[in-house]
C-alpha positions as CSV (number, residue, x, y, z in Angstrom):
1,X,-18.9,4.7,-78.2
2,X,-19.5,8.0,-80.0
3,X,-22.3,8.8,-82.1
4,X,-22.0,10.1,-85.9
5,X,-21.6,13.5,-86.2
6,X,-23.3,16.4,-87.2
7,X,-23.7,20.5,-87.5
8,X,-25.6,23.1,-86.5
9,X,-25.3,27.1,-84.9
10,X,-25.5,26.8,-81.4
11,X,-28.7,28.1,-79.6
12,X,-27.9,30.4,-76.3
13,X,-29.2,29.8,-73.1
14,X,-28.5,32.1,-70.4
15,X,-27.7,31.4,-66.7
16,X,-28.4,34.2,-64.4
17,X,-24.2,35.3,-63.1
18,X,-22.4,36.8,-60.7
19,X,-19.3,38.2,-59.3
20,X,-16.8,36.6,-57.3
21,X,-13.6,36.8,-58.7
22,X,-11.5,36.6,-55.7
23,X,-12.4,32.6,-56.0
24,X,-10.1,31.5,-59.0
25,X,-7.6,28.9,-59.2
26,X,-5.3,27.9,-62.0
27,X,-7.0,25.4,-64.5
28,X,-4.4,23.8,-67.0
29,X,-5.2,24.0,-70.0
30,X,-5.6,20.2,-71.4
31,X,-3.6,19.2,-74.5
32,X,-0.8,22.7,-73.9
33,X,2.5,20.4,-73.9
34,X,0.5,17.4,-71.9
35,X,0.3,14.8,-74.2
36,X,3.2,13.5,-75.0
37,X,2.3,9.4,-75.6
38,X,1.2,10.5,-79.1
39,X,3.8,10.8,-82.0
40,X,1.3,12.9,-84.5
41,X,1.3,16.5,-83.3
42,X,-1.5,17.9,-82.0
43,X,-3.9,19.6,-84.5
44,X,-4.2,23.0,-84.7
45,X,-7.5,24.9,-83.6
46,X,-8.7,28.2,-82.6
47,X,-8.7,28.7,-78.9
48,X,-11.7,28.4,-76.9
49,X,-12.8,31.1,-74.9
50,X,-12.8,30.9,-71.2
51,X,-14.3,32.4,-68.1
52,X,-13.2,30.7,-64.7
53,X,-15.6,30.9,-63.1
54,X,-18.4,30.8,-66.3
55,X,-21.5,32.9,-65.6
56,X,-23.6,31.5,-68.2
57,X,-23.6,29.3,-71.0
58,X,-24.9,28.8,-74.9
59,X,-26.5,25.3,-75.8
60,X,-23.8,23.8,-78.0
61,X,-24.1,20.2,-79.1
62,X,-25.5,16.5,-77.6
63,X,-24.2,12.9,-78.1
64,X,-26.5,10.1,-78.1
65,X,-24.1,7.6,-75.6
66,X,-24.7,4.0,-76.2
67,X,-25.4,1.6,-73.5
68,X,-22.8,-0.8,-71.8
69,X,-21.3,-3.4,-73.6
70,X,-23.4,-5.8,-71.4
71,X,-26.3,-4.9,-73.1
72,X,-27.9,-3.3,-69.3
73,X,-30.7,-1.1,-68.8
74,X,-30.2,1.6,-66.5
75,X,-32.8,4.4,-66.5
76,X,-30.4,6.1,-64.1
77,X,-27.1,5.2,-65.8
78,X,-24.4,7.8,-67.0
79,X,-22.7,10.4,-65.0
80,X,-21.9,13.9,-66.8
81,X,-18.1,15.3,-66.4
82,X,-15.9,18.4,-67.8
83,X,-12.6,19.1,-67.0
84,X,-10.9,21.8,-68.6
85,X,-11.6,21.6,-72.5
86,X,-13.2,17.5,-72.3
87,X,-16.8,16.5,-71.9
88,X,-17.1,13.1,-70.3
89,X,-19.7,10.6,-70.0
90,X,-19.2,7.7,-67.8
91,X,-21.0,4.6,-67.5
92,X,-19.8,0.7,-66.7
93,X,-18.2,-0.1,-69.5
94,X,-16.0,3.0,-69.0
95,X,-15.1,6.9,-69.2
96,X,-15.7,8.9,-72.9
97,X,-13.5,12.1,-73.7
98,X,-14.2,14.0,-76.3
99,X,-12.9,17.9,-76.7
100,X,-15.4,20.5,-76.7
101,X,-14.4,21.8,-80.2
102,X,-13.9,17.7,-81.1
103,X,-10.3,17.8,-81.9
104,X,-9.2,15.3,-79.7
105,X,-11.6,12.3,-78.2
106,X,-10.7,9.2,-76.7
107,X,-12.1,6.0,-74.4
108,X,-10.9,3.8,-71.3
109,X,-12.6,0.9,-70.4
110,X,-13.4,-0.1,-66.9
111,X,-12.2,-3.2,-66.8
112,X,-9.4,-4.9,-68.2
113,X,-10.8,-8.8,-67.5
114,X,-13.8,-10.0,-69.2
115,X,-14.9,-11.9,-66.6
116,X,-15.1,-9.1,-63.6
117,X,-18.4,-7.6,-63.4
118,X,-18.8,-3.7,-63.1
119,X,-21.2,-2.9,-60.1
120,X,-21.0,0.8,-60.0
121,X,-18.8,3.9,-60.7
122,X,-17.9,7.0,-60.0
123,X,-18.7,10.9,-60.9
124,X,-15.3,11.9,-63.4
125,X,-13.6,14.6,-61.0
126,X,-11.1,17.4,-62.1
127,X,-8.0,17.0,-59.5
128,X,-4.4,18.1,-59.5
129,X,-1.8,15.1,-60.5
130,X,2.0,16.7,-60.0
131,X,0.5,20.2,-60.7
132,X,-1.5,19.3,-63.7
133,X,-4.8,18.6,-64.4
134,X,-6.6,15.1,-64.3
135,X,-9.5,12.9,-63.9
136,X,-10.1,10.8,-60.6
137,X,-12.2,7.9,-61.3
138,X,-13.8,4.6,-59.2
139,X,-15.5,1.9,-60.4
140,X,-16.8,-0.9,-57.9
141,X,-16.2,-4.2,-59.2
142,X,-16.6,-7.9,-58.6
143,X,-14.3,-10.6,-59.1
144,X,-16.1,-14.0,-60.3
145,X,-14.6,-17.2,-58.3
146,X,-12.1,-18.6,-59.7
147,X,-10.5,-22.4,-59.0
148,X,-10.4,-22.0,-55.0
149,X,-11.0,-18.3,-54.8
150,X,-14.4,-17.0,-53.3
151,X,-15.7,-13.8,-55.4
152,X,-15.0,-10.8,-54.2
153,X,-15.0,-7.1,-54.9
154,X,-13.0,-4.4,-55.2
155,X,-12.4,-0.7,-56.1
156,X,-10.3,0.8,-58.9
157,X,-9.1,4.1,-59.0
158,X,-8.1,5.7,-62.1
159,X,-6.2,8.6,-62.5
160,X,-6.6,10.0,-66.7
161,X,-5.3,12.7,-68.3
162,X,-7.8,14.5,-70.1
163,X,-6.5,15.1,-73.0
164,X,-5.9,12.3,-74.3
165,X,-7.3,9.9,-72.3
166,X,-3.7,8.2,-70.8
167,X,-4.0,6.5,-67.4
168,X,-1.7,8.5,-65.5
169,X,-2.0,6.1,-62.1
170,X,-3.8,3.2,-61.0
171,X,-4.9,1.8,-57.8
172,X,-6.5,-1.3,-56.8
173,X,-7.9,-1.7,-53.4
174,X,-9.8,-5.7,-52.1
175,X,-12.6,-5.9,-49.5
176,X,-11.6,-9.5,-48.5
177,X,-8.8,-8.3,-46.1
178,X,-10.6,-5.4,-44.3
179,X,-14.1,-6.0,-44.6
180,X,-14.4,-10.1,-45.1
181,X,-13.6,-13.2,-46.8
182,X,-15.8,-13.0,-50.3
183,X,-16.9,-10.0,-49.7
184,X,-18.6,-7.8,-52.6
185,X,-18.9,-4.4,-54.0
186,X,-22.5,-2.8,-54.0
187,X,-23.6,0.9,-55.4
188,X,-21.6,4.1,-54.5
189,X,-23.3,6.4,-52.0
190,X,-20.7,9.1,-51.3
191,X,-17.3,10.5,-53.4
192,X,-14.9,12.9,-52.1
193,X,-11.4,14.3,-53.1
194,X,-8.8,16.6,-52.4
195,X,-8.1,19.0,-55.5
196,X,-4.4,19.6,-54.8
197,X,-3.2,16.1,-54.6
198,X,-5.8,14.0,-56.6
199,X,-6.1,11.2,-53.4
200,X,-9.8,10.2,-53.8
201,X,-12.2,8.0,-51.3
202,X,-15.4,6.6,-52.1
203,X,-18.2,4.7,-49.7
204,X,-19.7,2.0,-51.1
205,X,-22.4,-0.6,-49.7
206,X,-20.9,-4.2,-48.7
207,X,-22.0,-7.6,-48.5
208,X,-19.9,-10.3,-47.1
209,X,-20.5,-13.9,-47.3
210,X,-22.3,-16.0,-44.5
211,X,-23.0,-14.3,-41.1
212,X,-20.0,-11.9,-41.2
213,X,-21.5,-8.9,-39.5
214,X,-19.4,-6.3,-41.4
215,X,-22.0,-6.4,-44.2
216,X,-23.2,-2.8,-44.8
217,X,-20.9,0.2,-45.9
218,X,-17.4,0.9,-46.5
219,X,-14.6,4.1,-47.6
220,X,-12.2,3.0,-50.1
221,X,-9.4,5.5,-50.6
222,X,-6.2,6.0,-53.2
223,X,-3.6,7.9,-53.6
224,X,-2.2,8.4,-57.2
225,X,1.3,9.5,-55.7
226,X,1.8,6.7,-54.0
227,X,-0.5,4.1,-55.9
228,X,-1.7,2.8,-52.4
229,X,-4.7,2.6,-50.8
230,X,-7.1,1.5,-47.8
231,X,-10.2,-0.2,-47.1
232,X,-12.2,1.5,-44.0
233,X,-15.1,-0.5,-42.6
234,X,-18.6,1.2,-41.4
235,X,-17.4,5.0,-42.5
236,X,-18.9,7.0,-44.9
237,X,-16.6,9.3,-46.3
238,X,-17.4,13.2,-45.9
239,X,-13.7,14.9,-46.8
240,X,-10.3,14.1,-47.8
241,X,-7.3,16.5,-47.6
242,X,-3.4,15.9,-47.6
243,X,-4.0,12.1,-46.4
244,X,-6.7,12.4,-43.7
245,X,-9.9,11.3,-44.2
246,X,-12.6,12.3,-42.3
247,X,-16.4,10.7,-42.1
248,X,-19.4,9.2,-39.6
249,X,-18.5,6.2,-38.2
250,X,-21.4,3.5,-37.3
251,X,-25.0,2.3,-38.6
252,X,-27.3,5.5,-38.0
253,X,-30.7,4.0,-36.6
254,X,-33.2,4.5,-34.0
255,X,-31.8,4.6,-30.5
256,X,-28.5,4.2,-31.6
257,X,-25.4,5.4,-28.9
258,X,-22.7,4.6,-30.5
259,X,-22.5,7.1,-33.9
260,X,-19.2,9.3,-34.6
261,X,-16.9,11.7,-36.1
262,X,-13.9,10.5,-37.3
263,X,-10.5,11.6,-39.2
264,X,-8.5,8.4,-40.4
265,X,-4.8,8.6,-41.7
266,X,-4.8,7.6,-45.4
267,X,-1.7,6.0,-44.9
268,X,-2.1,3.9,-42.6
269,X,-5.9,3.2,-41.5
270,X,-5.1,4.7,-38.2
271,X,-7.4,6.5,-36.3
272,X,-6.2,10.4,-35.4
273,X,-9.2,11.1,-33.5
274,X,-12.8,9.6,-32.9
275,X,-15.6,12.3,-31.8
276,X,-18.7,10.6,-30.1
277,X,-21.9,11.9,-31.0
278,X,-24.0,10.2,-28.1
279,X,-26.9,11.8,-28.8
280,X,-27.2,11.7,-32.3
281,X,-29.3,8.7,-33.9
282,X,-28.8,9.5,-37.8
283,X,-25.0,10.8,-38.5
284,X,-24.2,11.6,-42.6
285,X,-21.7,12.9,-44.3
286,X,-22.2,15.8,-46.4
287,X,-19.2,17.4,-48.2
288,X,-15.7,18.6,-48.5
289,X,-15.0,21.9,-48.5
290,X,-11.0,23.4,-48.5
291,X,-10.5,23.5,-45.3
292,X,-13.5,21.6,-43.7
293,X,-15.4,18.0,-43.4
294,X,-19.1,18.7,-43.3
295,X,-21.4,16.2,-41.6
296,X,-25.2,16.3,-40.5
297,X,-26.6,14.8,-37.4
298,X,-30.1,14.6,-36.0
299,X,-31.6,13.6,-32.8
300,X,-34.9,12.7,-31.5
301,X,-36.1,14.5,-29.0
302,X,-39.3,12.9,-26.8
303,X,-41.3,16.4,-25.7
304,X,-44.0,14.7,-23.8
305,X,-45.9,11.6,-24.0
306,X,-47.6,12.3,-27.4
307,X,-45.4,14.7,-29.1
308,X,-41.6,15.0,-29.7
309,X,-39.3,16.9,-32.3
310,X,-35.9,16.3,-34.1
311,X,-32.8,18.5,-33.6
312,X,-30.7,18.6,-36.5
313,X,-27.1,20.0,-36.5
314,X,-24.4,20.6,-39.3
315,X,-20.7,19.9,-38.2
316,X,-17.9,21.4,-39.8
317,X,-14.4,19.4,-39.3
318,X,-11.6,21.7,-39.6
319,X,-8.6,19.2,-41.6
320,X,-6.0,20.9,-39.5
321,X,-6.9,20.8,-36.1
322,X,-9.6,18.5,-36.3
323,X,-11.8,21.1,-34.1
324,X,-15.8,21.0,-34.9
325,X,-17.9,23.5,-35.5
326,X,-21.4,23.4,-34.8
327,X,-24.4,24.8,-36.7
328,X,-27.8,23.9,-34.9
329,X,-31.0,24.2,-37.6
330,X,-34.6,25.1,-36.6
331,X,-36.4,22.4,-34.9
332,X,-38.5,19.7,-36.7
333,X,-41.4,17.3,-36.8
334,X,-39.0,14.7,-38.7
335,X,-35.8,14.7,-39.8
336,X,-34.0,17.7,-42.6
337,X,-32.6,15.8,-45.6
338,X,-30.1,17.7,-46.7
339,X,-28.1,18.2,-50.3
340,X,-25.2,19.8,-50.0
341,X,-22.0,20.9,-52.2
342,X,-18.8,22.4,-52.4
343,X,-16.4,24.5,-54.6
344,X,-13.2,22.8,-52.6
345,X,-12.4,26.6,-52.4
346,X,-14.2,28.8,-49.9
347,X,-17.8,28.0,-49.4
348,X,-20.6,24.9,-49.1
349,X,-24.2,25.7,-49.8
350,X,-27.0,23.0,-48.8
351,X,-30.3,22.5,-49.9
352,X,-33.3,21.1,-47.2
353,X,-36.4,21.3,-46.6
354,X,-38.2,22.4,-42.8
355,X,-42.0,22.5,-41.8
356,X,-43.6,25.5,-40.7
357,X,-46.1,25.8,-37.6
358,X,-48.8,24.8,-39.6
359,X,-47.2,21.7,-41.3
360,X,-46.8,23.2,-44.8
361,X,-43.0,22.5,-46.2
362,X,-40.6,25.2,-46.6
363,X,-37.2,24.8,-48.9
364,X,-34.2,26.4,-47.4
365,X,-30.8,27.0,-49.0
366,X,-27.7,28.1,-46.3
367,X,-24.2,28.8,-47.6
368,X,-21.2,28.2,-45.4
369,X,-18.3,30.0,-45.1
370,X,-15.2,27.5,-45.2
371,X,-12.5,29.4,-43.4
372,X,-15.1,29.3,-40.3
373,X,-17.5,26.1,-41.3
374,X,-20.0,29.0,-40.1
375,X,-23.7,29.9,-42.2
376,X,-22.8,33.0,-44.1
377,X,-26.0,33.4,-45.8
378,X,-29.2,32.1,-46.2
379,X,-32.7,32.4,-47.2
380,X,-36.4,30.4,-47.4
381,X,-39.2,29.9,-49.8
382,X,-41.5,32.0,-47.0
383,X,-39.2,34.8,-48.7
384,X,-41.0,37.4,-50.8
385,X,-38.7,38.3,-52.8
386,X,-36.5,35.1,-53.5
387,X,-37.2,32.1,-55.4
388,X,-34.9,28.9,-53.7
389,X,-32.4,27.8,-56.4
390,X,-31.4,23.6,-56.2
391,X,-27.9,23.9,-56.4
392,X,-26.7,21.1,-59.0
393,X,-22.9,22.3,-59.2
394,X,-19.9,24.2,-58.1
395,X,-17.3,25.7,-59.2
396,X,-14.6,28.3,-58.4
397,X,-16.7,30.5,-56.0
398,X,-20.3,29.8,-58.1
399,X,-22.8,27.7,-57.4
400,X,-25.2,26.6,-60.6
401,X,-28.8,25.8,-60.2
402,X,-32.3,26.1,-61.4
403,X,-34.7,28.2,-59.5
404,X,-38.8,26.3,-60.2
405,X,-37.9,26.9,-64.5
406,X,-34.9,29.2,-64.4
407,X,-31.4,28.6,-64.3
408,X,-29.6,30.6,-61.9
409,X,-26.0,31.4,-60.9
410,X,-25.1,32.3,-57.2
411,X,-21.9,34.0,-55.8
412,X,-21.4,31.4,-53.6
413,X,-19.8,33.6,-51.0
414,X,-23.1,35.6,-50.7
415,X,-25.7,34.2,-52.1
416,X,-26.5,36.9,-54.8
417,X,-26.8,36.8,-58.7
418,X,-26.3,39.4,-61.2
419,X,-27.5,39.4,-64.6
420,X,-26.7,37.1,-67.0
421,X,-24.2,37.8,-70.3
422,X,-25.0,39.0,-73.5
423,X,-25.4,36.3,-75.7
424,X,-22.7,35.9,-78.2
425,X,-23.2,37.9,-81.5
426,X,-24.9,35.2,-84.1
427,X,-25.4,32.9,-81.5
428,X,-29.0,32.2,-82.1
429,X,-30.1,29.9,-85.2
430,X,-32.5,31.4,-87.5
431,X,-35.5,29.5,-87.9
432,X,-34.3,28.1,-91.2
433,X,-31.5,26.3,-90.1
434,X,-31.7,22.2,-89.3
435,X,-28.9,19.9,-88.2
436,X,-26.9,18.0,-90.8
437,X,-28.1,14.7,-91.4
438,X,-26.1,12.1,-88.9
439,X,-23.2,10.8,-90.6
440,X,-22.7,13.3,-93.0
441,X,-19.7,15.2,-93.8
442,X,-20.4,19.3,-93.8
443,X,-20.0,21.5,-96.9
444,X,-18.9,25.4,-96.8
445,X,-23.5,25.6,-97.0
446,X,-23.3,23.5,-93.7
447,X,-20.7,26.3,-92.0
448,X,-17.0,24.9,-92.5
449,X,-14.6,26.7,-93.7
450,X,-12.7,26.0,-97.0
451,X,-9.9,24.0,-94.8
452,X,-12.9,21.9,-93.5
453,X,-12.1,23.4,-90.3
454,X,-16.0,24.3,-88.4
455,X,-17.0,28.3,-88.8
456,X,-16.7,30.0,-85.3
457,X,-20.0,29.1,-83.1
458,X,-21.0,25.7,-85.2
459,X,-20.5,22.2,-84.2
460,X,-18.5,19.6,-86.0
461,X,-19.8,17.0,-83.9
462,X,-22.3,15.3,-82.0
463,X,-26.0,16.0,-83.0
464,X,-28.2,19.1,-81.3
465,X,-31.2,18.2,-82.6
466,X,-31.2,15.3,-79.6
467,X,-32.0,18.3,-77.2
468,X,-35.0,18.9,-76.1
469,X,-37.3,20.5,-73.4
470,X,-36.2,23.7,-71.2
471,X,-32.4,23.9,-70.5
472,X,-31.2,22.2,-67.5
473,X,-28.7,23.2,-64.7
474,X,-25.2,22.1,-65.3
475,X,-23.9,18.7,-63.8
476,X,-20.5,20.0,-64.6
477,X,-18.6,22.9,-65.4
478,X,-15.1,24.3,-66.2
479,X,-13.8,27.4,-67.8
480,X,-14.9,26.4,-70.8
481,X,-18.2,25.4,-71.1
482,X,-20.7,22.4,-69.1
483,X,-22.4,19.2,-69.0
484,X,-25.7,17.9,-68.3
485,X,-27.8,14.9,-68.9
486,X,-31.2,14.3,-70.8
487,X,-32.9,10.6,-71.0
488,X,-32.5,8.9,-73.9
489,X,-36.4,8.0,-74.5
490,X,-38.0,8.9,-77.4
491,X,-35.4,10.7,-78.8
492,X,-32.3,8.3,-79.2
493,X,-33.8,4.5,-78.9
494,X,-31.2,2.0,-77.7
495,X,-29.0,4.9,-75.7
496,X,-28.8,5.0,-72.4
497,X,-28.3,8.7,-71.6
498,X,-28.2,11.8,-73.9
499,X,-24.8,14.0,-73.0
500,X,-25.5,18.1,-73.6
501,X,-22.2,20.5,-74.0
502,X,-22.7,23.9,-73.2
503,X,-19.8,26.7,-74.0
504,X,-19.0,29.0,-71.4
505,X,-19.8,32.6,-72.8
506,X,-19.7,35.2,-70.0
């Protein structure tokens, strides 16, 4: 549910930018001739600016979201989400719109029976659906018994149009026939999508009744063109494009012989091709880049009797010819954890961590060139000059992050920023101004306009004194502004997360 609204001038904060335009892709524009279930015309507002790809952003407005209709307490609950002009927050009892100039917001629940339990969801993704933009969302649920049905779980897709919230495609896929009889749904680990065609897989943890030894892990994938989808036992998804899926097959673990790279036909389940990876003990999947699968591997290596290392290589899986790539990291004590992400356009950058000679840690950040699944760039914190960014986001060629306090903005192509843009004339409340009481409706003193419409740069909804602390890095982002998440303590008892919207200035 949405919280009361409220007003007040936005407050800037600047993200370091960069160049890059070669990157862009169209973004539809929600709402321009796509909603056509409603028989009330759509209201007239200004147009938002837009900068695809955004280099910075000015602190906007926060909702207070309420927990699940369950009554649940999740300290980690609610995922952040924009696509095109809609902020979205989505938790288990379901996925909220709402416009970033609040014109338009709607809800769709997660569920449509009472009696099925909601065990974990998705990210909300922007995709392509029949050339226009849309939402790709999961949710793992599980079915209660019923009469002489065992429980079991399950994974719905949903396929929304954000602008006003209509379910353009649905997709239901059951555990029971690939993975087990009364077989459940556990938490998501891994999502991945292609952009052009909206098919969407997600790997999810398993638990099947009695002894049944496929207990463990699973890929559910859907496609909204078709409305079908597949079950795929023991893989954990690392890229989808035009119907293949391709992820690391087996249980990674000490000593183990049997791990692999695999591409999967959507369609059907079968296997294209299987890639052994003998040596490797712990096989992940990483991310999806346009053209390339990205998985990490590391092996143990025994160097004598008392001492030993790890190898650690990044694989690239090119989607056409299902070639790999290899990149082989610096050697380690114990294993890299990496964090890596993708723009689906041209490059993946990944966070880790390495020890020097001397023990001490040392955070790295790579970017990968997609049309090669080659490094491109990189640097270390033993750098002089160069603070390592955490890369939260991507989008269109930039990567968003937060380097120790600062946000930052990287060409994701090079690994360079620029300096940010000039805040927006007026941006910047004077120290007299305080938001509007919750609830209340604003007067010409609050900043609207005779027509009640909001004055340029002033929220009519939502509430920004529920922001506090330094700005974070964006969770999300599209041409027109970004998302990020604050905890709800303190500041809005009896919420589960605090949603910020940011507007895209620069």
């Amino acid at each position: 549910m949405l919280r009361p609204l409220a007003t007040l001038a936005a407050a800037t904060v600047l993200l370091a930018g960069c160049s890059g335009g070669d990157d862009k892709k169209s973004d539809s524009t929600p709402g321009d001739d796509t909603n056509t279930s409603s028989s009330s015309p759509t209201p007239t507002t200004p147009e938002l600016p837009s900068f695809d790809p955004p280099k910075g952003f000015s602190i906007f407005t926060a909702v207070a979201e309420e927990r699940p209709a369950d009554g649940s307490i999740d300290p980690t609950g609610g995922k952040a989400g924009m696509v095109g002009k809609t902020t979205l927050y989505a938790n288990k009892t379901g996925l909220n719109g709402v416009w970033i100039d609040g014109s338009q917001s709607w809800q769709v629940p997660a569920k449509e029976i009472e009696s099925t339990k909601v065990i974990d969801y998705a990210r909300p993704t922007a995709v392509q659906l029949d050339g226009k933009e849309a939402i790709a969302m999961a949710y793992v649920q599980n079915v209660e018994a019923g009469g002489t049905q065992k429980a079991h779980g399950q994974v719905v897709f949903q396929w929304i149009d954000p602008a006003d919230g209509k379910v353009l495609s649905t997709v239901s896929t059951d555990l029971t026939s690939t993975v087990g009889p009364g077989t459940t749904g556990g938490s998501l680990t891994n999502q991945e999508y292609d952009p052009a065609t909206g098919q969407f897989a997600v790997t999810l943890g398993t638990k099947a009744s009695g002894n049944n030894l496929n207990s463990g892990f699973a890929t559910a994938y859907a496609d909204p063109a078709t409305k079908k989808g597949l079950v795929i036992p023991t893989v954990e998804v690392a890229g989808v494009l035009n119907g293949t899926v391709v992820g690391a097959k087996g249980r990674s673990q000490e000593n183990a012989k049997d791990l692999s790279i695999v591409a999967i036909d959507g369609a059907t389940g079968a296997v294209k091709k299987n890639i052994p990876t003998p040596t490797t003990n712990y096989l992940s999947a990483e991310s999806s880049g346009g053209k390339h699968a990205y998985l990490s591997g590391t092996s143990y290596v025994q160097d004598t009797k008392y001492t030993h290392h790890t190898d650690t290589t990044l694989y690239a899986v090119d989607f056409a010819s299902l070639a790999v790539a290899e990149t082989k990291l610096p050697k380690g004590e114990d294993g890299i954890g990496f964090g890596c992400l993708s723009d689906h356009v041209s490059s993946l950058i990944c966070n880790y961590v390495t020890k020097a000679a001397d023990g001490t840690e040392v955070k790295e950040i790579m970017g990968l060139d997609d049309a090669t699944g080659k490094k491109s760039w990189g640097f270390s914190s033993a750098s002089a000059s160069r603070v390592v960014p955490t890369i939260t986001t991507m989008y269109n060629g930039y990567a968003y992050g937060k380097a120790e306090t600062l946000p930052a903005v990287l060409d994701a192509k090079t690994g360079q920023d620029v300096p940010a843009p000039a805040p927006p004339p007026g941006s910047t409340p004077s120290t007299s101004e305080s938001p509007t009481p919750a609830g209340t409706t604003p007067t010409d003193d609050s900043g609207a306009t005779p027509d009640g419409n909001p004055s340029p740069g002033r929220p009519a909804w939502g509430d920004p004194s529920l922001i506090f602390g330094e700005p974070l890095s964006p969770e999300a982002v599209s041409k027109y502004g970004s998302t990020y998440l604050l905890s709800a303590a303190g500041k809005a008892p009896g919420s589960e997360r605090i949603l910020v919207v940011q507007k895209a200035i620069g």
